[in-house]
């Protein structure tokens, strides 16, 4: 499975942007499975990668059901009869925009990466800090567990979203020291700061920083003028994105001409967003 993740959707050299995360890994695995058309090819693929073929077939069925629901609601048009979910999604190969969708769906489950340090009294492995102050680790089945634990004292990773939080009861083995309770996060997906600013919670401008959801602080300038300019740009783009989503829902049954104009307008906005996400590093 590691090879599927490293070389597949969102992997190291993926043209649609490199994104690390458990759900991104699931997408990479499913896409590799989907390319196998014959039954025996799929079964051999699943056996070779220790995958559950039934679960992957169920995912395929659910995707088609969701497509039918979107068509019925007017959010997606079949026009000349797209036969697959990807036919309706011009950004289906874009891992950066997919990570934004994951962020929007899992928000407000946000955490920040606490990097290890050699300072006395600090942990020497990475941890994930949630908004309630809990220092957590990715679940044992998370592809990000080693990534977080082995995080260097500097790097690009800083923020992530997760699906759920659970706490162990602690263990005590005969002749060994009792292991204290720990808090774990499932389905950890790393996201960029601009993804949080554009797809996260409420934005507030406080002095020289934008606060997301009342606890994530992003410095946007060093002097009063740059702070104003950068804050206006970010908040204006956020407002445009909110309008894009609202228009897409409200105008589901607009005429084909109106929809075509709306789609072109939205494409330009999304392209700006993608440029920001891809240039962040």
PDB file of N, CA, C and O in Angstrom, residues 223-275:
ATOM      1  N   UNK A 223       3.665  45.420   9.111  1.00  0.00           N
ATOM      2  CA  UNK A 223       3.312  46.815   9.392  1.00  0.00           C
ATOM      3  C   UNK A 223       1.837  47.021   9.092  1.00  0.00           C
ATOM      4  O   UNK A 223       1.176  46.173   8.489  1.00  0.00           O
ATOM      5  N   UNK A 224       1.310  48.139   9.521  1.00  0.00           N
ATOM      6  CA  UNK A 224      -0.130  48.398   9.426  1.00  0.00           C
ATOM      7  C   UNK A 224      -0.636  48.340   7.993  1.00  0.00           C
ATOM      8  O   UNK A 224      -1.707  47.782   7.725  1.00  0.00           O
ATOM      9  N   UNK A 225       0.122  48.876   7.048  1.00  0.00           N
ATOM     10  CA  UNK A 225      -0.326  48.916   5.660  1.00  0.00           C
ATOM     11  C   UNK A 225      -0.385  47.518   5.057  1.00  0.00           C
ATOM     12  O   UNK A 225      -1.362  47.147   4.394  1.00  0.00           O
ATOM     13  N   UNK A 226       0.677  46.720   5.253  1.00  0.00           N
ATOM     14  CA  UNK A 226       0.691  45.367   4.689  1.00  0.00           C
ATOM     15  C   UNK A 226      -0.369  44.487   5.328  1.00  0.00           C
ATOM     16  O   UNK A 226      -0.960  43.633   4.669  1.00  0.00           O
ATOM     17  N   UNK A 227      -0.617  44.690   6.615  1.00  0.00           N
ATOM     18  CA  UNK A 227      -1.662  43.921   7.303  1.00  0.00           C
ATOM     19  C   UNK A 227      -3.015  44.194   6.669  1.00  0.00           C
ATOM     20  O   UNK A 227      -3.782  43.264   6.374  1.00  0.00           O
ATOM     21  N   UNK A 228      -3.315  45.457   6.422  1.00  0.00           N
ATOM     22  CA  UNK A 228      -4.605  45.831   5.829  1.00  0.00           C
ATOM     23  C   UNK A 228      -4.754  45.237   4.429  1.00  0.00           C
ATOM     24  O   UNK A 228      -5.789  44.668   4.090  1.00  0.00           O
ATOM     25  N   UNK A 229      -3.704  45.381   3.619  1.00  0.00           N
ATOM     26  CA  UNK A 229      -3.769  44.878   2.239  1.00  0.00           C
ATOM     27  C   UNK A 229      -3.947  43.363   2.196  1.00  0.00           C
ATOM     28  O   UNK A 229      -4.820  42.846   1.489  1.00  0.00           O
ATOM     29  N   UNK A 230      -3.127  42.638   2.944  1.00  0.00           N
ATOM     30  CA  UNK A 230      -3.186  41.180   2.921  1.00  0.00           C
ATOM     31  C   UNK A 230      -4.499  40.661   3.507  1.00  0.00           C
ATOM     32  O   UNK A 230      -5.086  39.695   3.001  1.00  0.00           O
ATOM     33  N   UNK A 231      -4.943  41.281   4.586  1.00  0.00           N
ATOM     34  CA  UNK A 231      -6.192  40.852   5.221  1.00  0.00           C
ATOM     35  C   UNK A 231      -7.377  41.068   4.288  1.00  0.00           C
ATOM     36  O   UNK A 231      -8.260  40.203   4.182  1.00  0.00           O
ATOM     37  N   UNK A 232      -7.389  42.213   3.588  1.00  0.00           N
ATOM     38  CA  UNK A 232      -8.482  42.497   2.651  1.00  0.00           C
ATOM     39  C   UNK A 232      -8.483  41.481   1.517  1.00  0.00           C
ATOM     40  O   UNK A 232      -9.535  40.966   1.119  1.00  0.00           O
ATOM     41  N   UNK A 233      -7.294  41.153   0.975  1.00  0.00           N
ATOM     42  CA  UNK A 233      -7.207  40.186  -0.116  1.00  0.00           C
ATOM     43  C   UNK A 233      -7.714  38.811   0.318  1.00  0.00           C
ATOM     44  O   UNK A 233      -8.498  38.165  -0.386  1.00  0.00           O
ATOM     45  N   UNK A 234      -7.263  38.351   1.478  1.00  0.00           N
ATOM     46  CA  UNK A 234      -7.659  37.025   1.962  1.00  0.00           C
ATOM     47  C   UNK A 234      -9.155  36.972   2.253  1.00  0.00           C
ATOM     48  O   UNK A 234      -9.863  36.040   1.839  1.00  0.00           O
ATOM     49  N   UNK A 235      -9.654  37.981   2.949  1.00  0.00           N
ATOM     50  CA  UNK A 235     -11.067  37.979   3.322  1.00  0.00           C
ATOM     51  C   UNK A 235     -11.970  38.169   2.101  1.00  0.00           C
ATOM     52  O   UNK A 235     -13.066  37.615   2.033  1.00  0.00           O
ATOM     53  N   UNK A 236     -11.502  38.941   1.119  1.00  0.00           N
ATOM     54  CA  UNK A 236     -12.289  39.128  -0.105  1.00  0.00           C
ATOM     55  C   UNK A 236     -12.362  37.830  -0.906  1.00  0.00           C
ATOM     56  O   UNK A 236     -13.423  37.474  -1.432  1.00  0.00           O
ATOM     57  N   UNK A 237     -11.238  37.126  -0.996  1.00  0.00           N
ATOM     58  CA  UNK A 237     -11.247  35.851  -1.704  1.00  0.00           C
ATOM     59  C   UNK A 237     -12.118  34.842  -0.973  1.00  0.00           C
ATOM     60  O   UNK A 237     -12.848  34.070  -1.604  1.00  0.00           O
ATOM     61  N   UNK A 238     -12.077  34.859   0.342  1.00  0.00           N
ATOM     62  CA  UNK A 238     -12.937  33.972   1.137  1.00  0.00           C
ATOM     63  C   UNK A 238     -14.414  34.278   0.867  1.00  0.00           C
ATOM     64  O   UNK A 238     -15.237  33.368   0.709  1.00  0.00           O
ATOM     65  N   UNK A 239     -14.750  35.537   0.781  1.00  0.00           N
ATOM     66  CA  UNK A 239     -16.128  35.944   0.484  1.00  0.00           C
ATOM     67  C   UNK A 239     -16.556  35.472  -0.904  1.00  0.00           C
ATOM     68  O   UNK A 239     -17.688  35.009  -1.104  1.00  0.00           O
ATOM     69  N   UNK A 240     -15.644  35.586  -1.877  1.00  0.00           N
ATOM     70  CA  UNK A 240     -15.943  35.106  -3.231  1.00  0.00           C
ATOM     71  C   UNK A 240     -16.187  33.602  -3.250  1.00  0.00           C
ATOM     72  O   UNK A 240     -17.089  33.112  -3.923  1.00  0.00           O
ATOM     73  N   UNK A 241     -15.356  32.867  -2.506  1.00  0.00           N
ATOM     74  CA  UNK A 241     -15.522  31.411  -2.445  1.00  0.00           C
ATOM     75  C   UNK A 241     -16.873  31.033  -1.828  1.00  0.00           C
ATOM     76  O   UNK A 241     -17.553  30.126  -2.305  1.00  0.00           O
ATOM     77  N   UNK A 242     -17.243  31.715  -0.767  1.00  0.00           N
ATOM     78  CA  UNK A 242     -18.546  31.454  -0.142  1.00  0.00           C
ATOM     79  C   UNK A 242     -19.671  31.722  -1.134  1.00  0.00           C
ATOM     80  O   UNK A 242     -20.668  30.986  -1.177  1.00  0.00           O
ATOM     81  N   UNK A 243     -19.496  32.771  -1.955  1.00  0.00           N
ATOM     82  CA  UNK A 243     -20.514  33.102  -2.949  1.00  0.00           C
ATOM     83  C   UNK A 243     -20.575  32.034  -4.048  1.00  0.00           C
ATOM     84  O   UNK A 243     -21.650  31.710  -4.551  1.00  0.00           O
ATOM     85  N   UNK A 244     -19.406  31.502  -4.424  1.00  0.00           N
ATOM     86  CA  UNK A 244     -19.364  30.437  -5.428  1.00  0.00           C
ATOM     87  C   UNK A 244     -20.194  29.242  -4.968  1.00  0.00           C
ATOM     88  O   UNK A 244     -21.010  28.692  -5.713  1.00  0.00           O
ATOM     89  N   UNK A 245     -19.983  28.826  -3.734  1.00  0.00           N
ATOM     90  CA  UNK A 245     -20.716  27.677  -3.190  1.00  0.00           C
ATOM     91  C   UNK A 245     -22.209  27.969  -3.128  1.00  0.00           C
ATOM     92  O   UNK A 245     -23.044  27.140  -3.516  1.00  0.00           O
ATOM     93  N   UNK A 246     -22.560  29.167  -2.669  1.00  0.00           N
ATOM     94  CA  UNK A 246     -23.971  29.533  -2.562  1.00  0.00           C
ATOM     95  C   UNK A 246     -24.631  29.587  -3.931  1.00  0.00           C
ATOM     96  O   UNK A 246     -25.739  29.066  -4.119  1.00  0.00           O
ATOM     97  N   UNK A 247     -23.955  30.187  -4.896  1.00  0.00           N
ATOM     98  CA  UNK A 247     -24.519  30.278  -6.247  1.00  0.00           C
ATOM     99  C   UNK A 247     -24.732  28.897  -6.852  1.00  0.00           C
ATOM    100  O   UNK A 247     -25.736  28.635  -7.505  1.00  0.00           O
ATOM    101  N   UNK A 248     -23.773  28.019  -6.617  1.00  0.00           N
ATOM    102  CA  UNK A 248     -23.874  26.687  -7.199  1.00  0.00           C
ATOM    103  C   UNK A 248     -25.084  25.941  -6.650  1.00  0.00           C
ATOM    104  O   UNK A 248     -25.703  25.142  -7.355  1.00  0.00           O
ATOM    105  N   UNK A 249     -25.421  26.207  -5.395  1.00  0.00           N
ATOM    106  CA  UNK A 249     -26.589  25.558  -4.796  1.00  0.00           C
ATOM    107  C   UNK A 249     -27.881  26.238  -5.229  1.00  0.00           C
ATOM    108  O   UNK A 249     -28.852  25.584  -5.624  1.00  0.00           O
ATOM    109  N   UNK A 250     -27.888  27.569  -5.187  1.00  0.00           N
ATOM    110  CA  UNK A 250     -29.115  28.326  -5.484  1.00  0.00           C
ATOM    111  C   UNK A 250     -29.487  28.237  -6.962  1.00  0.00           C
ATOM    112  O   UNK A 250     -30.666  28.149  -7.323  1.00  0.00           O
ATOM    113  N   UNK A 251     -28.477  28.251  -7.840  1.00  0.00           N
ATOM    114  CA  UNK A 251     -28.729  28.290  -9.284  1.00  0.00           C
ATOM    115  C   UNK A 251     -28.740  26.900  -9.930  1.00  0.00           C
ATOM    116  O   UNK A 251     -28.415  26.753 -11.107  1.00  0.00           O
ATOM    117  N   UNK A 252     -29.121  25.887  -9.174  1.00  0.00           N
ATOM    118  CA  UNK A 252     -29.077  24.526  -9.703  1.00  0.00           C
ATOM    119  C   UNK A 252     -29.968  24.331 -10.926  1.00  0.00           C
ATOM    120  O   UNK A 252     -29.660  23.541 -11.811  1.00  0.00           O
ATOM    121  N   UNK A 253     -31.094  25.048 -10.991  1.00  0.00           N
ATOM    122  CA  UNK A 253     -32.015  24.852 -12.096  1.00  0.00           C
ATOM    123  C   UNK A 253     -32.096  26.083 -13.006  1.00  0.00           C
ATOM    124  O   UNK A 253     -33.109  26.348 -13.640  1.00  0.00           O
ATOM    125  N   UNK A 254     -30.988  26.837 -13.056  1.00  0.00           N
ATOM    126  CA  UNK A 254     -30.916  27.989 -13.958  1.00  0.00           C
ATOM    127  C   UNK A 254     -30.798  27.491 -15.399  1.00  0.00           C
ATOM    128  O   UNK A 254     -30.544  26.317 -15.659  1.00  0.00           O
ATOM    129  N   UNK A 255     -30.990  28.405 -16.342  1.00  0.00           N
ATOM    130  CA  UNK A 255     -30.897  28.026 -17.751  1.00  0.00           C
ATOM    131  C   UNK A 255     -29.461  27.633 -18.089  1.00  0.00           C
ATOM    132  O   UNK A 255     -28.517  27.992 -17.385  1.00  0.00           O
ATOM    133  N   UNK A 256     -29.291  26.925 -19.188  1.00  0.00           N
ATOM    134  CA  UNK A 256     -27.965  26.469 -19.587  1.00  0.00           C
ATOM    135  C   UNK A 256     -27.027  27.637 -19.862  1.00  0.00           C
ATOM    136  O   UNK A 256     -25.826  27.567 -19.580  1.00  0.00           O
ATOM    137  N   UNK A 257     -27.558  28.734 -20.416  1.00  0.00           N
ATOM    138  CA  UNK A 257     -26.733  29.915 -20.695  1.00  0.00           C
ATOM    139  C   UNK A 257     -26.248  30.548 -19.394  1.00  0.00           C
ATOM    140  O   UNK A 257     -25.064  30.886 -19.245  1.00  0.00           O
ATOM    141  N   UNK A 258     -27.161  30.711 -18.444  1.00  0.00           N
ATOM    142  CA  UNK A 258     -26.802  31.293 -17.151  1.00  0.00           C
ATOM    143  C   UNK A 258     -25.788  30.419 -16.426  1.00  0.00           C
ATOM    144  O   UNK A 258     -24.847  30.906 -15.797  1.00  0.00           O
ATOM    145  N   UNK A 259     -26.002  29.099 -16.516  1.00  0.00           N
ATOM    146  CA  UNK A 259     -25.083  28.185 -15.850  1.00  0.00           C
ATOM    147  C   UNK A 259     -23.693  28.247 -16.468  1.00  0.00           C
ATOM    148  O   UNK A 259     -22.681  28.184 -15.767  1.00  0.00           O
ATOM    149  N   UNK A 260     -23.632  28.360 -17.789  1.00  0.00           N
ATOM    150  CA  UNK A 260     -22.345  28.422 -18.476  1.00  0.00           C
ATOM    151  C   UNK A 260     -21.553  29.653 -18.029  1.00  0.00           C
ATOM    152  O   UNK A 260     -20.339  29.570 -17.787  1.00  0.00           O
ATOM    153  N   UNK A 261     -22.229  30.790 -17.907  1.00  0.00           N
ATOM    154  CA  UNK A 261     -21.576  32.019 -17.439  1.00  0.00           C
ATOM    155  C   UNK A 261     -21.092  31.855 -16.008  1.00  0.00           C
ATOM    156  O   UNK A 261     -19.995  32.283 -15.650  1.00  0.00           O
ATOM    157  N   UNK A 262     -21.945  31.235 -15.179  1.00  0.00           N
ATOM    158  CA  UNK A 262     -21.600  31.043 -13.778  1.00  0.00           C
ATOM    159  C   UNK A 262     -20.376  30.131 -13.639  1.00  0.00           C
ATOM    160  O   UNK A 262     -19.454  30.410 -12.858  1.00  0.00           O
ATOM    161  N   UNK A 263     -20.351  29.068 -14.425  1.00  0.00           N
ATOM    162  CA  UNK A 263     -19.241  28.112 -14.353  1.00  0.00           C
ATOM    163  C   UNK A 263     -17.924  28.771 -14.753  1.00  0.00           C
ATOM    164  O   UNK A 263     -16.888  28.563 -14.109  1.00  0.00           O
ATOM    165  N   UNK A 264     -17.951  29.584 -15.801  1.00  0.00           N
ATOM    166  CA  UNK A 264     -16.731  30.262 -16.230  1.00  0.00           C
ATOM    167  C   UNK A 264     -16.237  31.231 -15.166  1.00  0.00           C
ATOM    168  O   UNK A 264     -15.032  31.360 -14.930  1.00  0.00           O
ATOM    169  N   UNK A 265     -17.172  31.928 -14.537  1.00  0.00           N
ATOM    170  CA  UNK A 265     -16.796  32.853 -13.467  1.00  0.00           C
ATOM    171  C   UNK A 265     -16.185  32.101 -12.293  1.00  0.00           C
ATOM    172  O   UNK A 265     -15.176  32.517 -11.712  1.00  0.00           O
ATOM    173  N   UNK A 266     -16.790  30.969 -11.961  1.00  0.00           N
ATOM    174  CA  UNK A 266     -16.301  30.171 -10.841  1.00  0.00           C
ATOM    175  C   UNK A 266     -14.928  29.569 -11.139  1.00  0.00           C
ATOM    176  O   UNK A 266     -14.085  29.479 -10.242  1.00  0.00           O
ATOM    177  N   UNK A 267     -14.711  29.156 -12.382  1.00  0.00           N
ATOM    178  CA  UNK A 267     -13.423  28.565 -12.746  1.00  0.00           C
ATOM    179  C   UNK A 267     -12.279  29.534 -12.499  1.00  0.00           C
ATOM    180  O   UNK A 267     -11.202  29.143 -12.039  1.00  0.00           O
ATOM    181  N   UNK A 268     -12.503  30.812 -12.809  1.00  0.00           N
ATOM    182  CA  UNK A 268     -11.445  31.806 -12.622  1.00  0.00           C
ATOM    183  C   UNK A 268     -11.105  31.959 -11.139  1.00  0.00           C
ATOM    184  O   UNK A 268      -9.932  32.099 -10.770  1.00  0.00           O
ATOM    185  N   UNK A 269     -12.129  31.937 -10.304  1.00  0.00           N
ATOM    186  CA  UNK A 269     -11.913  32.072  -8.860  1.00  0.00           C
ATOM    187  C   UNK A 269     -11.180  30.855  -8.317  1.00  0.00           C
ATOM    188  O   UNK A 269     -10.222  30.979  -7.539  1.00  0.00           O
ATOM    189  N   UNK A 270     -11.619  29.667  -8.717  1.00  0.00           N
ATOM    190  CA  UNK A 270     -10.988  28.431  -8.246  1.00  0.00           C
ATOM    191  C   UNK A 270      -9.535  28.356  -8.709  1.00  0.00           C
ATOM    192  O   UNK A 270      -8.658  27.859  -7.981  1.00  0.00           O
ATOM    193  N   UNK A 271      -9.259  28.856  -9.898  1.00  0.00           N
ATOM    194  CA  UNK A 271      -7.885  28.836 -10.403  1.00  0.00           C
ATOM    195  C   UNK A 271      -6.978  29.708  -9.541  1.00  0.00           C
ATOM    196  O   UNK A 271      -5.822  29.360  -9.278  1.00  0.00           O
ATOM    197  N   UNK A 272      -7.489  30.856  -9.088  1.00  0.00           N
ATOM    198  CA  UNK A 272      -6.727  31.718  -8.183  1.00  0.00           C
ATOM    199  C   UNK A 272      -6.440  30.974  -6.885  1.00  0.00           C
ATOM    200  O   UNK A 272      -5.312  31.003  -6.358  1.00  0.00           O
ATOM    201  N   UNK A 273      -7.460  30.293  -6.360  1.00  0.00           N
ATOM    202  CA  UNK A 273      -7.298  29.530  -5.127  1.00  0.00           C
ATOM    203  C   UNK A 273      -6.226  28.458  -5.295  1.00  0.00           C
ATOM    204  O   UNK A 273      -5.343  28.284  -4.438  1.00  0.00           O
ATOM    205  N   UNK A 274      -6.275  27.756  -6.423  1.00  0.00           N
ATOM    206  CA  UNK A 274      -5.302  26.692  -6.650  1.00  0.00           C
ATOM    207  C   UNK A 274      -3.876  27.242  -6.771  1.00  0.00           C
ATOM    208  O   UNK A 274      -2.922  26.634  -6.272  1.00  0.00           O
ATOM    209  N   UNK A 275      -3.733  28.398  -7.393  1.00  0.00           N
ATOM    210  CA  UNK A 275      -2.410  29.027  -7.499  1.00  0.00           C
ATOM    211  C   UNK A 275      -1.854  29.350  -6.119  1.00  0.00           C
ATOM    212  O   UNK A 275      -0.666  29.133  -5.851  1.00  0.00           O
TER     213      UNK A 275
END
